[in-house]
mmCIF file with all atom_site columns, C-alpha atoms in Angstrom:
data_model
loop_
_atom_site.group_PDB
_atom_site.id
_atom_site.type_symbol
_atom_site.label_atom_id
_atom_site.label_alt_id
_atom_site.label_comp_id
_atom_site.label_asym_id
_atom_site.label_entity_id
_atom_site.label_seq_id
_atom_site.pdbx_PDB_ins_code
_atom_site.Cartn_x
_atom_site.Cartn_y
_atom_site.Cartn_z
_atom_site.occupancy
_atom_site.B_iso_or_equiv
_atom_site.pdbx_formal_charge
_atom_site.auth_seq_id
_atom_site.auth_comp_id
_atom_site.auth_asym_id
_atom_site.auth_atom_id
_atom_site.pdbx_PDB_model_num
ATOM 1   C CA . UNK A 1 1   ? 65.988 44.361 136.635 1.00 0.00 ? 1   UNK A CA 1
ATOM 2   C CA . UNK A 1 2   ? 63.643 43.779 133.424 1.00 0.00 ? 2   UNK A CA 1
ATOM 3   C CA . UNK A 1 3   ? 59.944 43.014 135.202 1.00 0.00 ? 3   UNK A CA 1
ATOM 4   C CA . UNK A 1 4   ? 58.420 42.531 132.224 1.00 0.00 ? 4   UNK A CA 1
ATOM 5   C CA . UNK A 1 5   ? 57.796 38.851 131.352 1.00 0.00 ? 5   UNK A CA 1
ATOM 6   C CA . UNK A 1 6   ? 58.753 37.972 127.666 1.00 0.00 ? 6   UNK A CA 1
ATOM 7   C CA . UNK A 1 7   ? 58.054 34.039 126.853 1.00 0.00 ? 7   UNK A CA 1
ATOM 8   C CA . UNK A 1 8   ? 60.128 33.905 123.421 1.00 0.00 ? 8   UNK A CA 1
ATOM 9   C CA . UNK A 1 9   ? 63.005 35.577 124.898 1.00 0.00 ? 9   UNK A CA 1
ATOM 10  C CA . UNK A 1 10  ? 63.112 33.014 127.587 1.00 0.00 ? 10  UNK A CA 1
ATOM 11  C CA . UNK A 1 11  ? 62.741 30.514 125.382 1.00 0.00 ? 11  UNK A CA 1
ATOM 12  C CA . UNK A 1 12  ? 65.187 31.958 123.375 1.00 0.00 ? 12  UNK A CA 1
ATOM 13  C CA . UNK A 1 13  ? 67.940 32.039 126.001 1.00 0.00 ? 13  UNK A CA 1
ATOM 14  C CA . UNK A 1 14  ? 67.107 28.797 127.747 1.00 0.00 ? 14  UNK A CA 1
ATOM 15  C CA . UNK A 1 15  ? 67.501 26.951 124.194 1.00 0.00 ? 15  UNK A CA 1
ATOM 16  C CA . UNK A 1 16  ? 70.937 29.407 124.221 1.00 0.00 ? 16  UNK A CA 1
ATOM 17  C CA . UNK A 1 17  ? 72.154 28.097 127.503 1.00 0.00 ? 17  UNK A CA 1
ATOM 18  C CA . UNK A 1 18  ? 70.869 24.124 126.575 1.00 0.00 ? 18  UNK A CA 1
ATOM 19  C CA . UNK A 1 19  ? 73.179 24.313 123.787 1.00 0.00 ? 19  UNK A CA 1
ATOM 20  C CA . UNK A 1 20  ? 75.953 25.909 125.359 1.00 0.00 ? 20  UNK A CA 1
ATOM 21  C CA . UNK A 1 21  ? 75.265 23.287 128.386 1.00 0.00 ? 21  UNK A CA 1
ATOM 22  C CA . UNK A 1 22  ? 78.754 21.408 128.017 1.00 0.00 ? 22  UNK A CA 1
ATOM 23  C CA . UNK A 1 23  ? 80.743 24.668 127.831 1.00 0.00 ? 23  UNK A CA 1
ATOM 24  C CA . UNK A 1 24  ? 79.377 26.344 131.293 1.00 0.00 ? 24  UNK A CA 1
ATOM 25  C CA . UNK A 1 25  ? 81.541 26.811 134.567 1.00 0.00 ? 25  UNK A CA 1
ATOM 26  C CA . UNK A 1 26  ? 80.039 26.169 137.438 1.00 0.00 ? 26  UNK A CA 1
ATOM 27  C CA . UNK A 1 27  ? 79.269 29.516 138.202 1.00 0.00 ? 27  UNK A CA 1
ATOM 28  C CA . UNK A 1 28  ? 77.083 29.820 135.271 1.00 0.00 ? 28  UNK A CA 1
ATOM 29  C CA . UNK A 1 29  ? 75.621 26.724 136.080 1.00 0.00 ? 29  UNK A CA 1
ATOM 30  C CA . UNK A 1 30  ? 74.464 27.638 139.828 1.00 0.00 ? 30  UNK A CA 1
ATOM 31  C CA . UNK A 1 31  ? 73.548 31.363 138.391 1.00 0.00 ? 31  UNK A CA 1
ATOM 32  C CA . UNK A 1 32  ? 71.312 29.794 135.553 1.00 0.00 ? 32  UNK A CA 1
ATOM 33  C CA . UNK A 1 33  ? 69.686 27.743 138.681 1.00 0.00 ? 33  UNK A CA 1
ATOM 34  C CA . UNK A 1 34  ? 69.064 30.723 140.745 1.00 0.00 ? 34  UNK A CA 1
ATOM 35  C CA . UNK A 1 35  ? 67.628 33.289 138.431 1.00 0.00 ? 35  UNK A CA 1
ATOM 36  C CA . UNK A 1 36  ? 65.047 30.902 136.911 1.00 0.00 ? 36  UNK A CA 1
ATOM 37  C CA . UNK A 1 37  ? 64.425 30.114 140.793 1.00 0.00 ? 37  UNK A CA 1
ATOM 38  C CA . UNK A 1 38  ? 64.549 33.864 141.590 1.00 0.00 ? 38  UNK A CA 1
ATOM 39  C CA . UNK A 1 39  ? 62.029 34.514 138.573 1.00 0.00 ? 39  UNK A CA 1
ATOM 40  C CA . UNK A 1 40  ? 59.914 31.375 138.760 1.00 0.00 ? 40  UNK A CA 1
ATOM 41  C CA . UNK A 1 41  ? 60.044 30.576 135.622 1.00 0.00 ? 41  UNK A CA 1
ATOM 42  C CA . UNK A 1 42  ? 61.260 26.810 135.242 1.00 0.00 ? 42  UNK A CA 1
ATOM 43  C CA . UNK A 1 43  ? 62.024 25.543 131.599 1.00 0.00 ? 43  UNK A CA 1
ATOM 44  C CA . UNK A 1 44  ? 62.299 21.595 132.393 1.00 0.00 ? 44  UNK A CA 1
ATOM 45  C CA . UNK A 1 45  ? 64.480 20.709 129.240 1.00 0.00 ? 45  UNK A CA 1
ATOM 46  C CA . UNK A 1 46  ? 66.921 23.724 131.155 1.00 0.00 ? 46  UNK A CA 1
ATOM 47  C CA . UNK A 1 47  ? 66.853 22.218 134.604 1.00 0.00 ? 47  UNK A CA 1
ATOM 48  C CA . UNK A 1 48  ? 67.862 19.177 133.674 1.00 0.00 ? 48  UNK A CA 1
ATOM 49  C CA . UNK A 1 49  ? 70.688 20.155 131.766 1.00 0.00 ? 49  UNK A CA 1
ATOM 50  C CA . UNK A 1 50  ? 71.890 22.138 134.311 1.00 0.00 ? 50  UNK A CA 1
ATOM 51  C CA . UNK A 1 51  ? 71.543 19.473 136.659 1.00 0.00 ? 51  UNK A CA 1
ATOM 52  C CA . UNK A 1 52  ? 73.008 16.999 134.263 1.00 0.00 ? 52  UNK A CA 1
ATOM 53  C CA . UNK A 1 53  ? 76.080 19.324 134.035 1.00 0.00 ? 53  UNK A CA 1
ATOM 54  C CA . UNK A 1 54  ? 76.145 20.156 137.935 1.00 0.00 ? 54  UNK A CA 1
ATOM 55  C CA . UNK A 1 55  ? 76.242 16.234 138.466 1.00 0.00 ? 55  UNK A CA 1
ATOM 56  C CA . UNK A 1 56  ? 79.106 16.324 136.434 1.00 0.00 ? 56  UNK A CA 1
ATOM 57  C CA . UNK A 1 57  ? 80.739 18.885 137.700 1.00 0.00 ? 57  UNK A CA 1
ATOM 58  C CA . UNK A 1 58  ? 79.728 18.155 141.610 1.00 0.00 ? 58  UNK A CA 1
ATOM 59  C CA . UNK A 1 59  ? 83.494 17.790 142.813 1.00 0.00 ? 59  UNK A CA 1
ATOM 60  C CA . UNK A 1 60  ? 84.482 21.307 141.332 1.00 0.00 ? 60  UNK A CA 1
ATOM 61  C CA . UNK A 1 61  ? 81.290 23.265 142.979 1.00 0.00 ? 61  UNK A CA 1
ATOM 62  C CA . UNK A 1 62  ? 82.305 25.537 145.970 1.00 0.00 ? 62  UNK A CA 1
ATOM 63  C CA . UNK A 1 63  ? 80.636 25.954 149.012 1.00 0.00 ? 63  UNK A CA 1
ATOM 64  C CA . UNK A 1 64  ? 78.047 28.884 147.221 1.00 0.00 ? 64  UNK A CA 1
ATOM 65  C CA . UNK A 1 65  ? 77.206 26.518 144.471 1.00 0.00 ? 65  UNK A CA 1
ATOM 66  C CA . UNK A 1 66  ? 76.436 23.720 146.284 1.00 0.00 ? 66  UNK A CA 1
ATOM 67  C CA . UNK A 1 67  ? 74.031 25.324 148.490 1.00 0.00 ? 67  UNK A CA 1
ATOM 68  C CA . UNK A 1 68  ? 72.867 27.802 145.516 1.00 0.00 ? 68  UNK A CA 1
ATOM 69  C CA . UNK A 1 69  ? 71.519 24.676 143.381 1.00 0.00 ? 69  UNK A CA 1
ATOM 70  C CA . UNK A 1 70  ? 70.496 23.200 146.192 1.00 0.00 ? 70  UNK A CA 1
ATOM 71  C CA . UNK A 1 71  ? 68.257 26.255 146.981 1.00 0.00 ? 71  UNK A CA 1
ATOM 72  C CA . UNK A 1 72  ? 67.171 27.064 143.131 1.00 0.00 ? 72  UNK A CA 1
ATOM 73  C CA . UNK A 1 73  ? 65.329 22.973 142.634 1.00 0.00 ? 73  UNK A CA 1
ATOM 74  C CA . UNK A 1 74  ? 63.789 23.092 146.006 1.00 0.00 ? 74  UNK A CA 1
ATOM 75  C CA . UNK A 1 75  ? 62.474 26.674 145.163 1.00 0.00 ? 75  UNK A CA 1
ATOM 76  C CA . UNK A 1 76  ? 61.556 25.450 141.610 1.00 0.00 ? 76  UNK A CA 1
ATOM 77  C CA . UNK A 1 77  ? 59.968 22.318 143.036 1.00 0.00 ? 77  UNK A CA 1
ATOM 78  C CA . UNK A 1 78  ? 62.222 20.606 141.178 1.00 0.00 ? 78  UNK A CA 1
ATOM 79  C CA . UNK A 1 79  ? 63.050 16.789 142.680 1.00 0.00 ? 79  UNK A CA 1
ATOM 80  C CA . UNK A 1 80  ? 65.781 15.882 140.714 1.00 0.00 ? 80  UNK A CA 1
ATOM 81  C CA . UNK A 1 81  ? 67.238 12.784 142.459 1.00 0.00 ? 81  UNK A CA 1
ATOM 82  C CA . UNK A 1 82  ? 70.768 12.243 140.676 1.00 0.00 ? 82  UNK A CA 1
ATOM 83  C CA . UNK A 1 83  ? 71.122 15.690 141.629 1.00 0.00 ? 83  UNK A CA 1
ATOM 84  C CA . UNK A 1 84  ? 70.285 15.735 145.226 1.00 0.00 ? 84  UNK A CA 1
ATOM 85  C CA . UNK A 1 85  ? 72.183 12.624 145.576 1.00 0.00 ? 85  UNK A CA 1
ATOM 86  C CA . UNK A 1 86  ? 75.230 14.811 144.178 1.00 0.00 ? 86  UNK A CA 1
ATOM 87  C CA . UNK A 1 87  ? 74.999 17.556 146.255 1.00 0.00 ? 87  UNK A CA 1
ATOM 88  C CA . UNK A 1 88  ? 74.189 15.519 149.273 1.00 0.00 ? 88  UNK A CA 1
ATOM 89  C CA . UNK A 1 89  ? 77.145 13.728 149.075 1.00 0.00 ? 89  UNK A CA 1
ATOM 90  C CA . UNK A 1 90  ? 79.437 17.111 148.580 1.00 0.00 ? 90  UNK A CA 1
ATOM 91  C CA . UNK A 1 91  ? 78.272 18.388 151.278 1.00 0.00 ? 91  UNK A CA 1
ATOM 92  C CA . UNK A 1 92  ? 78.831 15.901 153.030 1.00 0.00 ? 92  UNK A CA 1
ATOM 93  C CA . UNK A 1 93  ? 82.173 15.793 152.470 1.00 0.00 ? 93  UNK A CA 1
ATOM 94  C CA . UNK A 1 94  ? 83.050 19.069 153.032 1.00 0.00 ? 94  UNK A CA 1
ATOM 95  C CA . UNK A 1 95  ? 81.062 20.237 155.268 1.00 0.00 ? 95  UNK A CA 1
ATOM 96  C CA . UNK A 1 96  ? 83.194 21.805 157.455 1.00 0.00 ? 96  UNK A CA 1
ATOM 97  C CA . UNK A 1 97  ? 83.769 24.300 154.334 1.00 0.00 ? 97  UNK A CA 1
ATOM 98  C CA . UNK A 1 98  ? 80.187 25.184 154.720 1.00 0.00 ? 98  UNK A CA 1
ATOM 99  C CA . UNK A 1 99  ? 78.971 28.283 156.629 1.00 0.00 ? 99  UNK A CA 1
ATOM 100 C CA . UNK A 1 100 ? 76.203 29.645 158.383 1.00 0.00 ? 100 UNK A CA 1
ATOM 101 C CA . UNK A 1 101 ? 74.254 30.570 155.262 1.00 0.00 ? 101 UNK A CA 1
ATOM 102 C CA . UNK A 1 102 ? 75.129 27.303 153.115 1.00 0.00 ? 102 UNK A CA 1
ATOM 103 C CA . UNK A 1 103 ? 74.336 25.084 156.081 1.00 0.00 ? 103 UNK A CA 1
ATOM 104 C CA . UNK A 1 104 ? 71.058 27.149 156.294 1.00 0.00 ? 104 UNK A CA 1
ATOM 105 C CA . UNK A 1 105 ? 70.014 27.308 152.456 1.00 0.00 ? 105 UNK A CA 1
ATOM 106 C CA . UNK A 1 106 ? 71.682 23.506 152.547 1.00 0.00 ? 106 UNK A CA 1
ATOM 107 C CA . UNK A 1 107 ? 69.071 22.463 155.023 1.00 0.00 ? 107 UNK A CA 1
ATOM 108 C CA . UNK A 1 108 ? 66.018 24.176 153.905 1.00 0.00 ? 108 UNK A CA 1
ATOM 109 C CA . UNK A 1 109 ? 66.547 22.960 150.331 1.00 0.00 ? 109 UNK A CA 1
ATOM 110 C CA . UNK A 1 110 ? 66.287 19.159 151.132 1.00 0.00 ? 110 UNK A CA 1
ATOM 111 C CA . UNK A 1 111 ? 63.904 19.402 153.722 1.00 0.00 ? 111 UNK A CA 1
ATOM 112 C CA . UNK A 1 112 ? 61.860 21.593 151.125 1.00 0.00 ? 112 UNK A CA 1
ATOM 113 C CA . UNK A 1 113 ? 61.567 18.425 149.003 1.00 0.00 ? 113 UNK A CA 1
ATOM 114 C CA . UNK A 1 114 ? 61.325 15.923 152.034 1.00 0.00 ? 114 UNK A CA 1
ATOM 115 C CA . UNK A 1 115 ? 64.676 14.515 150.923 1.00 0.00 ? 115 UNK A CA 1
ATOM 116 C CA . UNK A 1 116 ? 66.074 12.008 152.980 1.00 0.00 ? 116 UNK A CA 1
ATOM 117 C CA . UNK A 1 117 ? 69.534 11.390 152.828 1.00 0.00 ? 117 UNK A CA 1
ATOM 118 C CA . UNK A 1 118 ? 70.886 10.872 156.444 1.00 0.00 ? 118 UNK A CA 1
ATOM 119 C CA . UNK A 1 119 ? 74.487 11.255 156.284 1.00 0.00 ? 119 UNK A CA 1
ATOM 120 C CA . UNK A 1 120 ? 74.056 14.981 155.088 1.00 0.00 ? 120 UNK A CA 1
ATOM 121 C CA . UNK A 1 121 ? 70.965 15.741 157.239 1.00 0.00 ? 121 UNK A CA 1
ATOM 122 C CA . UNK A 1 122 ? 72.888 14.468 160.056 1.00 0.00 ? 122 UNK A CA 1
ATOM 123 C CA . UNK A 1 123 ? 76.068 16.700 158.884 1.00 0.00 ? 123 UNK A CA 1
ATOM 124 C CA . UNK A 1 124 ? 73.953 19.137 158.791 1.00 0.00 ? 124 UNK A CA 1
ATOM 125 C CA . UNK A 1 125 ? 72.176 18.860 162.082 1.00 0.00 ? 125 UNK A CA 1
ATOM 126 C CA . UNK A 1 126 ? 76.030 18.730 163.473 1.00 0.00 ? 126 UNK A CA 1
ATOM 127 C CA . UNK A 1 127 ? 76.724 21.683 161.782 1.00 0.00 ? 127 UNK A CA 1
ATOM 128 C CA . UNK A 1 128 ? 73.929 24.002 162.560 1.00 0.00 ? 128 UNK A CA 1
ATOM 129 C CA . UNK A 1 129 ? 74.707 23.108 166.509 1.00 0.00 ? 129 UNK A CA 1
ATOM 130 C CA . UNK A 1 130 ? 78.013 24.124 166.019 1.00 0.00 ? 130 UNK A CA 1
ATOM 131 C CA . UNK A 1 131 ? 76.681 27.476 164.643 1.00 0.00 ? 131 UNK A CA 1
ATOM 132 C CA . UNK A 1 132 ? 74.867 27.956 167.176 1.00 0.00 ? 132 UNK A CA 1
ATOM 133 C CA . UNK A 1 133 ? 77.188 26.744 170.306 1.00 0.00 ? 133 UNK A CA 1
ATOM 134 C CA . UNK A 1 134 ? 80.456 26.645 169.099 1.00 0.00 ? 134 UNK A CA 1
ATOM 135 C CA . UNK A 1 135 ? 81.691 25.255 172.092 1.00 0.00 ? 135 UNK A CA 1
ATOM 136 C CA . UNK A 1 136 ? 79.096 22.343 172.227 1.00 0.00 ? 136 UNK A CA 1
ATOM 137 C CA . UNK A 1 137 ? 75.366 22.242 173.679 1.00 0.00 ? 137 UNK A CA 1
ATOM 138 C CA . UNK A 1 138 ? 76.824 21.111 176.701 1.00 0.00 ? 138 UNK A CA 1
ATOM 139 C CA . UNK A 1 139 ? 78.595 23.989 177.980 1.00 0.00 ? 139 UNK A CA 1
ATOM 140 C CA . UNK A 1 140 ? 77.641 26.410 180.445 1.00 0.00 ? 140 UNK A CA 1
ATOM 141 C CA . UNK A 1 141 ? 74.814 29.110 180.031 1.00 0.00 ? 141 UNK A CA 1
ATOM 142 C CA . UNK A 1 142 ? 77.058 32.146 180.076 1.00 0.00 ? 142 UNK A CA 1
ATOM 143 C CA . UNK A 1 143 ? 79.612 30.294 177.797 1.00 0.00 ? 143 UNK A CA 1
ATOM 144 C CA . UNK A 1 144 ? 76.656 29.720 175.229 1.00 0.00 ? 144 UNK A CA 1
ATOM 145 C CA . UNK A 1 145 ? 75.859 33.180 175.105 1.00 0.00 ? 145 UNK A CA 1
ATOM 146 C CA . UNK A 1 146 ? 79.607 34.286 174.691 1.00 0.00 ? 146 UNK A CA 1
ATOM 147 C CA . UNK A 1 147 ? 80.142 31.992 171.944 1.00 0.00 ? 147 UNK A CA 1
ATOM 148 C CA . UNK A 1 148 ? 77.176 32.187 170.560 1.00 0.00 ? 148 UNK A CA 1
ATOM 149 C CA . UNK A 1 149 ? 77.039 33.433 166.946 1.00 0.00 ? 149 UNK A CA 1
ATOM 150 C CA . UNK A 1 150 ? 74.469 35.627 165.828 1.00 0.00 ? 150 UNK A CA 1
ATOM 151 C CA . UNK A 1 151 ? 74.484 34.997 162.136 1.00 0.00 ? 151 UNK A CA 1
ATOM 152 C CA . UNK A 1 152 ? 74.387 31.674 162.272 1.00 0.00 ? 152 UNK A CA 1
ATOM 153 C CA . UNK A 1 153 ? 71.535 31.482 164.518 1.00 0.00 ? 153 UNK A CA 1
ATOM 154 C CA . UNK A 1 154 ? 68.910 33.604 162.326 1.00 0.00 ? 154 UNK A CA 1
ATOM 155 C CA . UNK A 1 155 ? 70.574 31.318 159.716 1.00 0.00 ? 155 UNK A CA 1
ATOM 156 C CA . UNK A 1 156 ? 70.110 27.384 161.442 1.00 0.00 ? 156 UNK A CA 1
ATOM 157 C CA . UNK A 1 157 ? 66.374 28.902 162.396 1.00 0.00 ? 157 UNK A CA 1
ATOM 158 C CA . UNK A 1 158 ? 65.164 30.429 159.335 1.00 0.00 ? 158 UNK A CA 1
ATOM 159 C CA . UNK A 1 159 ? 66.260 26.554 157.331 1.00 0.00 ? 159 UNK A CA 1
#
C-alpha cells in the first residue's frame, strides 16, 4: 500500500478512469468507489461518473457491488440521489441474495446519509431480523439462541 499522498497522480488516474468511464465492468466500478472511499480522497467529476455508470449498470451489480457503492458515497459523504434510488431499488429486489455483511454495509450506508426510501429500509429491517432469528422473533428463547447466527448479529448491530 503506497501511503504517500501524490495529488497529480490522482488526478492523473481519476481523469484515466473518467475517460475510460463507458468501458468499466462493474467490478471496476464498485472498486473505483471503494478505494477513493478507503483513501478519502473524493474527485467529484469521478464520483459521478461512476455513479452515472453504476445507474446504468444497476441490474448487472451483484450482491458485493451493491452494498460496496452503497458503502463508498455514504463514506465519501457523497448524496447522490439517482444513485441511491438505484441501489435502493436492487436491493430491494433481491434482497434475499443479500447477506449478513451486505444487509449490514446496505443499512449503514443509507442511514449514513439519512436516506429514506421505505421499501428497502423496510427490506432491510426484515432482513436483519432474519439474521438474527432465523426462525422468527417469535420463537422460543432456547430456539433463538440455537438458531441464532453469530455473524450476522455483530453484522445487523454494527449498521
Amino acid at each position: 500500500r503506497l501511503d504517500l499522498w501524490n495529488d497529480p497522480l490522482s488526478r492523473a488516474l481519476s481523469a484515466a478512469a473518467v475517460a475510460k468511464q463507458a468501458e468499466l465492468t462493474t467490478q471496476e466500478i464498485s472498486n473505483l468507489a471503494w478505494a477513493q472511499a478507503r483513501i478519502y480522497c473524493v474527485d467529484m467529476n469521478l464520483c459521478n461518473a461512476l455513479a452515472d455508470r453504476a445507474i446504468l449498470r444497476a441490474p448487472n451489480l451483484n450482491k458485493q457491488e451493491l452494498s460496496v457503492l452503497a458503502w463508498a458515497f455514504a463514506t465519501m459523504a457523497h448524496v447522490h440521489r439517482p444513485l441511491l434510488h438505484a441501489l435502493a431499488d436492487q436491493i430491494e429486489q433481491r434482497i434475499d441474495e443479500l447477506g449478513p455483511l451486505e444487509v449490514a454495509n446496505s443499512t449503514w450506508a443509507f442511514a449514513k446519509v439519512a436516506f429514506s426510501h421505505e421499501p428497502v429500509l423496510a427490506a432491510l429491517a426484515t432482513a436483519s431480523e432474519a439474521t438474527v432469528w432465523p426462525k422468527g422473533p417469535d420463537s422460543n428463547d432456547s430456539e433463538k439462541n440455537d438458531s441464532m447466527a453469530p455473524n450476522g448479529v455483530y453484522s445487523v448491530v454494527w449498521s
